[in-house]
PDB file of C-alpha atoms in Angstrom:
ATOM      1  CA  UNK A   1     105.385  89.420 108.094  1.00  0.00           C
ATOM      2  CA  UNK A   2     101.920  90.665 108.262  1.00  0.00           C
ATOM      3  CA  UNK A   3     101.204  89.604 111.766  1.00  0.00           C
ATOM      4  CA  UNK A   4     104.608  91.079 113.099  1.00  0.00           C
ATOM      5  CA  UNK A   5     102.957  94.461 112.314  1.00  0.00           C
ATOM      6  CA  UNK A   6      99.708  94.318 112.764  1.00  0.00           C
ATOM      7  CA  UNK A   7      99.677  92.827 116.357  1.00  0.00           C
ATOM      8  CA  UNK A   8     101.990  95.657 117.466  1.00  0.00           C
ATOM      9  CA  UNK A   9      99.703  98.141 116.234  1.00  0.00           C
ATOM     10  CA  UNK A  10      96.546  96.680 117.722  1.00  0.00           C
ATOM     11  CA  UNK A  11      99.009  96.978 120.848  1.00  0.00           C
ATOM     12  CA  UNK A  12     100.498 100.250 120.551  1.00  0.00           C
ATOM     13  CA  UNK A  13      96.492 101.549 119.477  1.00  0.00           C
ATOM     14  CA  UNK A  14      95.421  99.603 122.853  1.00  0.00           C
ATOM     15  CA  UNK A  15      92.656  98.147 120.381  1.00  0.00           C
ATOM     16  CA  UNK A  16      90.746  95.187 122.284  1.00  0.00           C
ATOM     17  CA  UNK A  17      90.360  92.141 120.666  1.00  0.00           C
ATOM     18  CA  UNK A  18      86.455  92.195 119.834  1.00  0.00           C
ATOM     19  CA  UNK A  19      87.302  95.299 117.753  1.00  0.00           C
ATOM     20  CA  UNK A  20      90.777  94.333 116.245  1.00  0.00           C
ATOM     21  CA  UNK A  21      88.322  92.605 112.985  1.00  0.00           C
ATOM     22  CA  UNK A  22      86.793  96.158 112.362  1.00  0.00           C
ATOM     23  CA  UNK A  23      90.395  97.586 112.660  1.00  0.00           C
ATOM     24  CA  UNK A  24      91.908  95.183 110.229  1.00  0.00           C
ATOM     25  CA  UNK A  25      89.218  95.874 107.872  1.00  0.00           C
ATOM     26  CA  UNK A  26      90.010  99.596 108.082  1.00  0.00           C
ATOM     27  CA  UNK A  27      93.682  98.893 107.302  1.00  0.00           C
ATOM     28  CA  UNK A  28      92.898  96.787 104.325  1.00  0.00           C
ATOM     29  CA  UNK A  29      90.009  98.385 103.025  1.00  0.00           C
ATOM     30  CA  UNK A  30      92.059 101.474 101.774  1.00  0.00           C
ATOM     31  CA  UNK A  31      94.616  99.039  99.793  1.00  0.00           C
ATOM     32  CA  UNK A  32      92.713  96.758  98.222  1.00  0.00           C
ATOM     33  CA  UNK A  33      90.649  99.611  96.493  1.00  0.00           C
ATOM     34  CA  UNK A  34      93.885 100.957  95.334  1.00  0.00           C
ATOM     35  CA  UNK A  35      95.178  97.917  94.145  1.00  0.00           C
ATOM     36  CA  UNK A  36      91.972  97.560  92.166  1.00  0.00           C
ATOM     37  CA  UNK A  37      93.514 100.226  90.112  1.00  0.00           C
ATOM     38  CA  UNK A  38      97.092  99.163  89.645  1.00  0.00           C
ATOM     39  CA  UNK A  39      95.511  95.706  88.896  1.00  0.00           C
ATOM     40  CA  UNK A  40      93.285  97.340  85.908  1.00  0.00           C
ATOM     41  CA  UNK A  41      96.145  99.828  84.759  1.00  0.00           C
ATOM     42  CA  UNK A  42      98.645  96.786  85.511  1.00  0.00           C
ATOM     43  CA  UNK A  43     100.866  97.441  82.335  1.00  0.00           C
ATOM     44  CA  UNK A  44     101.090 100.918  83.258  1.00  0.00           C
ATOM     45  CA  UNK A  45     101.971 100.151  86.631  1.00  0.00           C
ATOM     46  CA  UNK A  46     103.880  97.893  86.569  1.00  0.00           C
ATOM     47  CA  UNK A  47     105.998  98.661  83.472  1.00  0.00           C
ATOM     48  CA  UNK A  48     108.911  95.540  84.316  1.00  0.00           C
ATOM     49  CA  UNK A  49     106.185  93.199  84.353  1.00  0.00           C
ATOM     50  CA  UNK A  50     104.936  90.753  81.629  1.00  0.00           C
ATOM     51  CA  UNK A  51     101.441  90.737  81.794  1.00  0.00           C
ATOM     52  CA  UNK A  52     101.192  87.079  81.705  1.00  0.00           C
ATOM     53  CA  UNK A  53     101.805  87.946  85.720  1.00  0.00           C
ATOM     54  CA  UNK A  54      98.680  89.271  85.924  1.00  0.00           C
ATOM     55  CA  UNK A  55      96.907  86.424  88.016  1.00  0.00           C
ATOM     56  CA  UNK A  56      99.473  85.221  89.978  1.00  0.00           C
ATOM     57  CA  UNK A  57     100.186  88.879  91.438  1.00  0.00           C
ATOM     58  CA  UNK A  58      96.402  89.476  92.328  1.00  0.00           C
ATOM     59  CA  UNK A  59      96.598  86.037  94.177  1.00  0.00           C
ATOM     60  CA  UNK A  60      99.712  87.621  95.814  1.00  0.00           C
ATOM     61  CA  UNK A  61      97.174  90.609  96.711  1.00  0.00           C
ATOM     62  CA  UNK A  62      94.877  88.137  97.945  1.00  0.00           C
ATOM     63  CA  UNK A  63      96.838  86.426 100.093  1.00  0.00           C
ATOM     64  CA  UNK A  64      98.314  89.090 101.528  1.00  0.00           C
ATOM     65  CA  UNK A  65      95.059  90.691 102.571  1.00  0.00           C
ATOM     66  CA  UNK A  66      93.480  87.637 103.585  1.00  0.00           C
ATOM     67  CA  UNK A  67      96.171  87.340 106.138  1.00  0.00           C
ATOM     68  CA  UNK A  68      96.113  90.907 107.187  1.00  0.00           C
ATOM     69  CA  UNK A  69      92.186  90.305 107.752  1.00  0.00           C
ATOM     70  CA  UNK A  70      92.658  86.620 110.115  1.00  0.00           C
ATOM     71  CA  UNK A  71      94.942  88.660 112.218  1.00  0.00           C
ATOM     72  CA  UNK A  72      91.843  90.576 113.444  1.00  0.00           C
ATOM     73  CA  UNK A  73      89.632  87.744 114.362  1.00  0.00           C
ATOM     74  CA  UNK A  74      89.545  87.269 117.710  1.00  0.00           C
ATOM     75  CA  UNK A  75      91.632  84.172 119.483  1.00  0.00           C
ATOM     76  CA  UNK A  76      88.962  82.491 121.371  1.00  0.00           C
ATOM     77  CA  UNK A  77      85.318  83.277 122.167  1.00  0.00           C
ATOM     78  CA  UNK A  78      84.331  83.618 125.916  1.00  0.00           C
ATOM     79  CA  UNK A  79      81.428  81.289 126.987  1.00  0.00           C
ATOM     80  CA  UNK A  80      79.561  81.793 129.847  1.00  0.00           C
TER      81      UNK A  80
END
């Protein structure tokens, strides 16, 4: 799900792909310092919640921005 939009935005931005890892970061970045707060105020937040779903919903978070962040490496290095 995460690759289906972020490829078509490093398209539709014409970014190239030695700069797509700095753009990734500056789509993530943003996020995960947001979700550092709805992860401290997570009872707050997240009122349905039990907080014994604490971990498994930061490794969610993880996850999810560990995949956002591979999609900006580039494909293959050029050797000359």
């Amino acid at each position: 799900m995460i690759a289906t939009c972020t490829y078509p935005y490093y398209f539709w931005r014409k970014i190239p792909q030695p700069k797509r890892l700095i753009a990734s970061v500056q789509i993530a970045l943003p996020g995960m310092i947001l979700d550092i707060f709805s992860i401290i105020y997570f009872e707050n937040v997240f009122t349905n919640l039990h907080v014994d779903t604490l971990p498994f919903f930061a490794s969610w978070l993880l996850w999810a921005y560990s995949l956002l962040l591979i999609t900006g490496i580039p494909k293959g290095s050029k050797s000359t």
